[in-house]
mmCIF file of N, CA and C in Angstrom:
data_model
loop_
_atom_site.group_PDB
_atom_site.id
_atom_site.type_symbol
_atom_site.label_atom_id
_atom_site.label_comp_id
_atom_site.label_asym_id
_atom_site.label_seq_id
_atom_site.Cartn_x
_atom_site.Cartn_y
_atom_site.Cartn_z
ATOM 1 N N UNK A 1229 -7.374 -5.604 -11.044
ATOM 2 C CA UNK A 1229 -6.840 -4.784 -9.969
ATOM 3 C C UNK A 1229 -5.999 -5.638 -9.013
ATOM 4 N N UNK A 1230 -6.585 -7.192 -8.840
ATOM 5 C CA UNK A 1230 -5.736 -7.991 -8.139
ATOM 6 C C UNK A 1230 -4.750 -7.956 -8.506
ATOM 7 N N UNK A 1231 -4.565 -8.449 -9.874
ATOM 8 C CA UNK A 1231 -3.165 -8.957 -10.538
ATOM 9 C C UNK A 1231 -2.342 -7.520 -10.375
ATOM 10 N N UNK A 1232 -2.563 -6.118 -10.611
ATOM 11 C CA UNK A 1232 -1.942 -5.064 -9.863
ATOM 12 C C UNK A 1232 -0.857 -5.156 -8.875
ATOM 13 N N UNK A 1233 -2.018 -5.448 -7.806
ATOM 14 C CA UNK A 1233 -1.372 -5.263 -6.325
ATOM 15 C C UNK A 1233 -0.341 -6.923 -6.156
ATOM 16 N N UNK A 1234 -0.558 -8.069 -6.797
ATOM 17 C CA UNK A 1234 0.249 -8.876 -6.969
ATOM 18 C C UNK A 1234 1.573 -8.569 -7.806
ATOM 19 N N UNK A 1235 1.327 -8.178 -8.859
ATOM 20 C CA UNK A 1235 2.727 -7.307 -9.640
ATOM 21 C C UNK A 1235 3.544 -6.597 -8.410
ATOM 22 N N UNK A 1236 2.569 -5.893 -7.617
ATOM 23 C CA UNK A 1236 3.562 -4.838 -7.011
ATOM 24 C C UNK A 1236 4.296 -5.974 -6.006
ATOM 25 N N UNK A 1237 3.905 -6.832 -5.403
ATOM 26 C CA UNK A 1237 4.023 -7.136 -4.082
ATOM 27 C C UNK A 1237 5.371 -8.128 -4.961
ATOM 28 N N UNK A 1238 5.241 -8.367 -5.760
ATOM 29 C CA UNK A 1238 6.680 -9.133 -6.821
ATOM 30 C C UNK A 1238 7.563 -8.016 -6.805
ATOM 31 N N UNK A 1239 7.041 -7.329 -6.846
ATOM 32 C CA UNK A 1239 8.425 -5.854 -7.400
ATOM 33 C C UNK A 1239 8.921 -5.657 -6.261
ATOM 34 N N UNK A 1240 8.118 -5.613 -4.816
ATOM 35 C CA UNK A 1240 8.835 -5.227 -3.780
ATOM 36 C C UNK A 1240 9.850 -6.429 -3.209
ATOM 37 N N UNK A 1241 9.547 -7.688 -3.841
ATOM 38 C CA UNK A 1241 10.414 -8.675 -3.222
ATOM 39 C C UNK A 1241 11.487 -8.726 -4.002
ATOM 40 N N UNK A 1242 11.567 -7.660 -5.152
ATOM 41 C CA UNK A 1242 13.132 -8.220 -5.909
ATOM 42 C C UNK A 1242 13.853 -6.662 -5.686
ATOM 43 N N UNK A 1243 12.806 -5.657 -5.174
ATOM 44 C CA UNK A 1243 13.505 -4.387 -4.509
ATOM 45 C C UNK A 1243 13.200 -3.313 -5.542
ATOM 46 N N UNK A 1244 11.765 -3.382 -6.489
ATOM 47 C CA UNK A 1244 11.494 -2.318 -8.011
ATOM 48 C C UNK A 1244 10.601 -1.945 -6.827
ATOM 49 N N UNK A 1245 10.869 -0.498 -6.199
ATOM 50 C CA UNK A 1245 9.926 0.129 -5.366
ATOM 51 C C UNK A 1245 9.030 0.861 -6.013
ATOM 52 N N UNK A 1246 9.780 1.587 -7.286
ATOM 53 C CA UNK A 1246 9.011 2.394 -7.699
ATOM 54 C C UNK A 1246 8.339 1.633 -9.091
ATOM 55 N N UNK A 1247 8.153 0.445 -9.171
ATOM 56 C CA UNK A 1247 7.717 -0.360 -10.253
ATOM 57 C C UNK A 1247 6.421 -0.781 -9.237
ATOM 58 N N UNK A 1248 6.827 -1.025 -8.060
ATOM 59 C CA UNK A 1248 5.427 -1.542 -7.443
ATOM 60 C C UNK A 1248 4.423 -0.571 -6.706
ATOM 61 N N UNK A 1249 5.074 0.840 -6.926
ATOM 62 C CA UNK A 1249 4.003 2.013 -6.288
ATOM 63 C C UNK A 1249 3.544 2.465 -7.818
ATOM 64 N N UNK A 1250 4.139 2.204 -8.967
ATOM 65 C CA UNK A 1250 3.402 2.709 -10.304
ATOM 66 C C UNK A 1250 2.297 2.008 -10.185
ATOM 67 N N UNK A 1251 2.168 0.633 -10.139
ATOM 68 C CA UNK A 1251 1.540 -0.669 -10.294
ATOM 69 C C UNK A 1251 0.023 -0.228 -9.356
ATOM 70 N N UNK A 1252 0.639 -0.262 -8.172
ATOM 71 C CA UNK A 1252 -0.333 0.114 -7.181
ATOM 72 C C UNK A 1252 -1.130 1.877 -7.077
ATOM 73 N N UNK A 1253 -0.976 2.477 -7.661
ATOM 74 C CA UNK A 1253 -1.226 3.806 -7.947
ATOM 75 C C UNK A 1253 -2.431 3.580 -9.287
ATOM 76 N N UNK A 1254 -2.044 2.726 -9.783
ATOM 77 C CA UNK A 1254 -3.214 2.240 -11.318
ATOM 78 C C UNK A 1254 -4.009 1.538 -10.145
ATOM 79 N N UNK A 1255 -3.945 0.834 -9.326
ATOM 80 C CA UNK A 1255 -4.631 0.068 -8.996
ATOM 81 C C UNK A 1255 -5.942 0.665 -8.133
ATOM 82 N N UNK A 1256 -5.353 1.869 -7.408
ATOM 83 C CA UNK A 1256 -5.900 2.649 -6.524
ATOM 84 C C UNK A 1256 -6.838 3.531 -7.572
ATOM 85 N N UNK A 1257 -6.393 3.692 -8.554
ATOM 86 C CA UNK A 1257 -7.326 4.227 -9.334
ATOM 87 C C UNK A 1257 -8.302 3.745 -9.946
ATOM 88 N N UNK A 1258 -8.275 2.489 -10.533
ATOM 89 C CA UNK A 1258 -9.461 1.653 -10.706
ATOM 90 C C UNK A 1258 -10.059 1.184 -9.286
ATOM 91 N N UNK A 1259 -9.788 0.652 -8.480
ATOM 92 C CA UNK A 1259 -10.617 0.686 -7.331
ATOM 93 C C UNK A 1259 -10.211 1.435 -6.243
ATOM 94 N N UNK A 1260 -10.797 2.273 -6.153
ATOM 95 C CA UNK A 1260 -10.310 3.536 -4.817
ATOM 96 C C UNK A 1260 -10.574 3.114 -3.618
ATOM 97 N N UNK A 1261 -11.445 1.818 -3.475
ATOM 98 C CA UNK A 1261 -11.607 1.476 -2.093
ATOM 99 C C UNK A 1261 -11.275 -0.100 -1.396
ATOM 100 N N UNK A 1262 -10.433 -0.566 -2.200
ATOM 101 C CA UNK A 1262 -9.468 -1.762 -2.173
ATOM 102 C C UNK A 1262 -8.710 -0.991 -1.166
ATOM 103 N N UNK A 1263 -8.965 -1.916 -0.120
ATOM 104 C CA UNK A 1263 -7.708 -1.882 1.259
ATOM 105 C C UNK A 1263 -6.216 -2.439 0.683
ATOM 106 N N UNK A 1264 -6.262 -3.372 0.321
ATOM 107 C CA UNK A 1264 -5.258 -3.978 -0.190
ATOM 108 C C UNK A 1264 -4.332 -3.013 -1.054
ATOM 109 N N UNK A 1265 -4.933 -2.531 -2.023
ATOM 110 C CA UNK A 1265 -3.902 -1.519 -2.514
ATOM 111 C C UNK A 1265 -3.687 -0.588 -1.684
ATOM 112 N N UNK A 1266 -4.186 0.325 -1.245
ATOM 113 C CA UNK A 1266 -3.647 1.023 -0.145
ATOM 114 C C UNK A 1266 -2.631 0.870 0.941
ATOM 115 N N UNK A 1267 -2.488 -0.703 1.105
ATOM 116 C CA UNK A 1267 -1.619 -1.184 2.051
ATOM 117 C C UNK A 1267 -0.235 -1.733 1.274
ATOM 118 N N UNK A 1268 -0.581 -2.126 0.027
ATOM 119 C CA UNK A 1268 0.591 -2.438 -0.903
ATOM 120 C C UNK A 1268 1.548 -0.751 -1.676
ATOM 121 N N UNK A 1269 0.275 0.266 -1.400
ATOM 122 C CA UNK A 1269 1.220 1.501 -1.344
ATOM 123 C C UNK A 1269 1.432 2.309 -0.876
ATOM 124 N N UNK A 1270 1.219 2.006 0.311
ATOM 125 C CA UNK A 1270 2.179 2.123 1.821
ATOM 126 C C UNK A 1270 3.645 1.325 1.823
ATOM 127 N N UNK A 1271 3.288 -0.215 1.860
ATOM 128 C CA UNK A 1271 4.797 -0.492 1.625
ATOM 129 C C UNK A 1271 5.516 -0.006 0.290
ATOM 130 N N UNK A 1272 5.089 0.435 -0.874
ATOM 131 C CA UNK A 1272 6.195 0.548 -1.541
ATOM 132 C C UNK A 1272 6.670 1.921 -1.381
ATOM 133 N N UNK A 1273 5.744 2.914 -0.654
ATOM 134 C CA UNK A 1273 6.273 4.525 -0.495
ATOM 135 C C UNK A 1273 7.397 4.060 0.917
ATOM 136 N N UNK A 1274 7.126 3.264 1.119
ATOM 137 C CA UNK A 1274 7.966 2.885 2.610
ATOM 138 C C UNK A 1274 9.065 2.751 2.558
ATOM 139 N N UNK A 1275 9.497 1.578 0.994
ATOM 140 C CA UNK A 1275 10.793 1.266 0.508
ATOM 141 C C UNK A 1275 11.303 2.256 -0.280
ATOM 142 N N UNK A 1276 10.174 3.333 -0.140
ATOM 143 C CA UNK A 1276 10.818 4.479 -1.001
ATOM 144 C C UNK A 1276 11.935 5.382 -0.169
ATOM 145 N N UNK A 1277 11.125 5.331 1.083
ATOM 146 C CA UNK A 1277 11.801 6.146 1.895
ATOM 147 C C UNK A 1277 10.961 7.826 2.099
ATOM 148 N N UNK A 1278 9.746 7.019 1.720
ATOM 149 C CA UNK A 1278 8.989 8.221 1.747
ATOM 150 C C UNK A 1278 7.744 7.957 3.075
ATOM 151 N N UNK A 1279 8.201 7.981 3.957
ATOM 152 C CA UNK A 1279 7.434 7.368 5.521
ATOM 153 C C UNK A 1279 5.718 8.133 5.746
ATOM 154 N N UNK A 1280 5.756 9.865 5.606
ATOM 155 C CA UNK A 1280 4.938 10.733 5.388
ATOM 156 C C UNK A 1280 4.074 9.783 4.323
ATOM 157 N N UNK A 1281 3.838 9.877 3.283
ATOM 158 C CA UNK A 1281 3.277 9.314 2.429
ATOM 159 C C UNK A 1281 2.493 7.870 2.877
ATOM 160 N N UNK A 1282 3.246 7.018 3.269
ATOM 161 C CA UNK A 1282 2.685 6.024 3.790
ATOM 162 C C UNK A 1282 2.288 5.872 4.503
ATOM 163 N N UNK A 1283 2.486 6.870 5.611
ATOM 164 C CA UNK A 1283 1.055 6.775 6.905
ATOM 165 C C UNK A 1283 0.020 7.034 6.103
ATOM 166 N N UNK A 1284 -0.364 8.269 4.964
ATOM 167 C CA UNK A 1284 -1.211 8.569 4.530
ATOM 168 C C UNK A 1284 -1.762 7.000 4.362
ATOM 169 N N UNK A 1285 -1.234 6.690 3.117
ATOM 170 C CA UNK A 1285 -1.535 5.140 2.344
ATOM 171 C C UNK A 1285 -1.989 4.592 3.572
ATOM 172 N N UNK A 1286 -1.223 3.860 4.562
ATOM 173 C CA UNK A 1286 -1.960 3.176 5.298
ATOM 174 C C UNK A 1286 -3.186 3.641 6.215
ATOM 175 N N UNK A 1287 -3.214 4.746 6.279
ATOM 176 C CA UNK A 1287 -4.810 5.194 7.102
ATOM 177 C C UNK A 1287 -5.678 4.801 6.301
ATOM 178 N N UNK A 1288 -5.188 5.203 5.176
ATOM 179 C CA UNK A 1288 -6.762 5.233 4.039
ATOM 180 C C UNK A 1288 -7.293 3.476 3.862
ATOM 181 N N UNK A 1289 -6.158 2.605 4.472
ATOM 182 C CA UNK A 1289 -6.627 0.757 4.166
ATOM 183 C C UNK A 1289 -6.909 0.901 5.561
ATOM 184 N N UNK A 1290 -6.739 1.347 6.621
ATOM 185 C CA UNK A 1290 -7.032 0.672 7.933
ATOM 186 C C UNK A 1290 -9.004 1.783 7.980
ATOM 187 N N UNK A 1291 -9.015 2.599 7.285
ATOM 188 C CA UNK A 1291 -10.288 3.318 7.493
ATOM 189 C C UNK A 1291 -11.446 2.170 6.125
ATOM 190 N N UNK A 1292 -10.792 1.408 5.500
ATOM 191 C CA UNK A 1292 -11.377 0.588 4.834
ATOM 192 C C UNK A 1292 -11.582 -0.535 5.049
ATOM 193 N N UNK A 1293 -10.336 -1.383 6.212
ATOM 194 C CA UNK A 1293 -10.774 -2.423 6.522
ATOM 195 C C UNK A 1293 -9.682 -2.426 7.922
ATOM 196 N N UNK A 1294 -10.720 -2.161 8.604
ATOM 197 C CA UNK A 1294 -9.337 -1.992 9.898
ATOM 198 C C UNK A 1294 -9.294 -3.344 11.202
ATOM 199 N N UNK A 1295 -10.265 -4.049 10.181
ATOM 200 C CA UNK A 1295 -9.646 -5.510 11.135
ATOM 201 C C UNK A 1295 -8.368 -6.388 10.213
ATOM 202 N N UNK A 1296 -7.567 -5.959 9.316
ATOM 203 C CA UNK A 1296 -6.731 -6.502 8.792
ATOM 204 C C UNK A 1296 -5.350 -6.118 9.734
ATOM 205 N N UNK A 1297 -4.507 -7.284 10.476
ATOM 206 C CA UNK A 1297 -3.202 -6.650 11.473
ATOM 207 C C UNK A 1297 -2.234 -6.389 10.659
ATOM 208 N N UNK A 1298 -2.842 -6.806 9.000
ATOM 209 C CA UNK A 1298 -0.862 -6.243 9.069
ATOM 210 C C UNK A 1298 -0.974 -4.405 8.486
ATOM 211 N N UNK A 1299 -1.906 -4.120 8.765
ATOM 212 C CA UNK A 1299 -2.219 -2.560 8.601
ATOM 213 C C UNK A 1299 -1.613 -2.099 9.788
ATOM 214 N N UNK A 1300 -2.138 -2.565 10.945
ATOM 215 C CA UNK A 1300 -2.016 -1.862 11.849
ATOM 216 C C UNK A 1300 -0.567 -2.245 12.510
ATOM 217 N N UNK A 1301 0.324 -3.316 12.038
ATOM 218 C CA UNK A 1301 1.289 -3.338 11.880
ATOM 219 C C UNK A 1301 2.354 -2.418 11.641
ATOM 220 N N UNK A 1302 2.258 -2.065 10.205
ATOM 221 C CA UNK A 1302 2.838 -1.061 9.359
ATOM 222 C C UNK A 1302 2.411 0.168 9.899
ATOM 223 N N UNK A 1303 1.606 0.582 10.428
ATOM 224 C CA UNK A 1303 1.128 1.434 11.089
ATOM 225 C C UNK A 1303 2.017 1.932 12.128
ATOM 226 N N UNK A 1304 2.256 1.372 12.801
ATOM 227 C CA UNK A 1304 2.730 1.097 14.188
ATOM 228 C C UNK A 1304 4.070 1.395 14.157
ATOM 229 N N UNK A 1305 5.043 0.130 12.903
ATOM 230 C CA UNK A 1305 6.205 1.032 12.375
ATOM 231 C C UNK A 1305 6.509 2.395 11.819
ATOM 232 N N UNK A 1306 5.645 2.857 10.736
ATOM 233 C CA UNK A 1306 5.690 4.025 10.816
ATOM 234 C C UNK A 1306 5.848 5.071 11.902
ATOM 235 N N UNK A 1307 5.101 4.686 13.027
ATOM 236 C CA UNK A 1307 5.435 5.678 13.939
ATOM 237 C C UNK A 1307 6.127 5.422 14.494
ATOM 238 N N UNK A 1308 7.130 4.564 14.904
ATOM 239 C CA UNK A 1308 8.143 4.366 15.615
ATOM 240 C C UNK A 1308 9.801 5.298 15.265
#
């Protein structure tokens, strides 16, 4: 599930948004309660341009581990 959310976080640095929300969507499904994926698909619905979506994504990692800042980061952008 690691190596997952690492795939994705590669895809988002060469700009495969929707290579790293496939990635992370498997990932969320084998572990549904990995913050980390949740927060890795937030950013890639983000680079999607799909903002709605990724507040979702990111509530569901900050209600899993909500002392992590760069949740509440992304968070924060979203609503701006």
């Amino acid at each position: 599930v690691l190596a997952l959310c690492n795939r994705a976080s590669q895809n988002l640095a060469i700009g495969a948004a929707q290579a790293a929300l496939d990635d992370v969507i498997r990932a969320v499904g084998l572990k549904p309660d990995l913050a980390a994926a949740h927060r890795q698909r937030s950013a890639a619905l983000m680079a999607l341009g799909r903002p709605a979506e990724a507040l979702v994504a990111i509530d569901r990692a900050i209600a899993l581990d909500s002392l992590h800042p760069d949740s509440h980061a992304r968070r924060a952008a979203l609503l701006e």
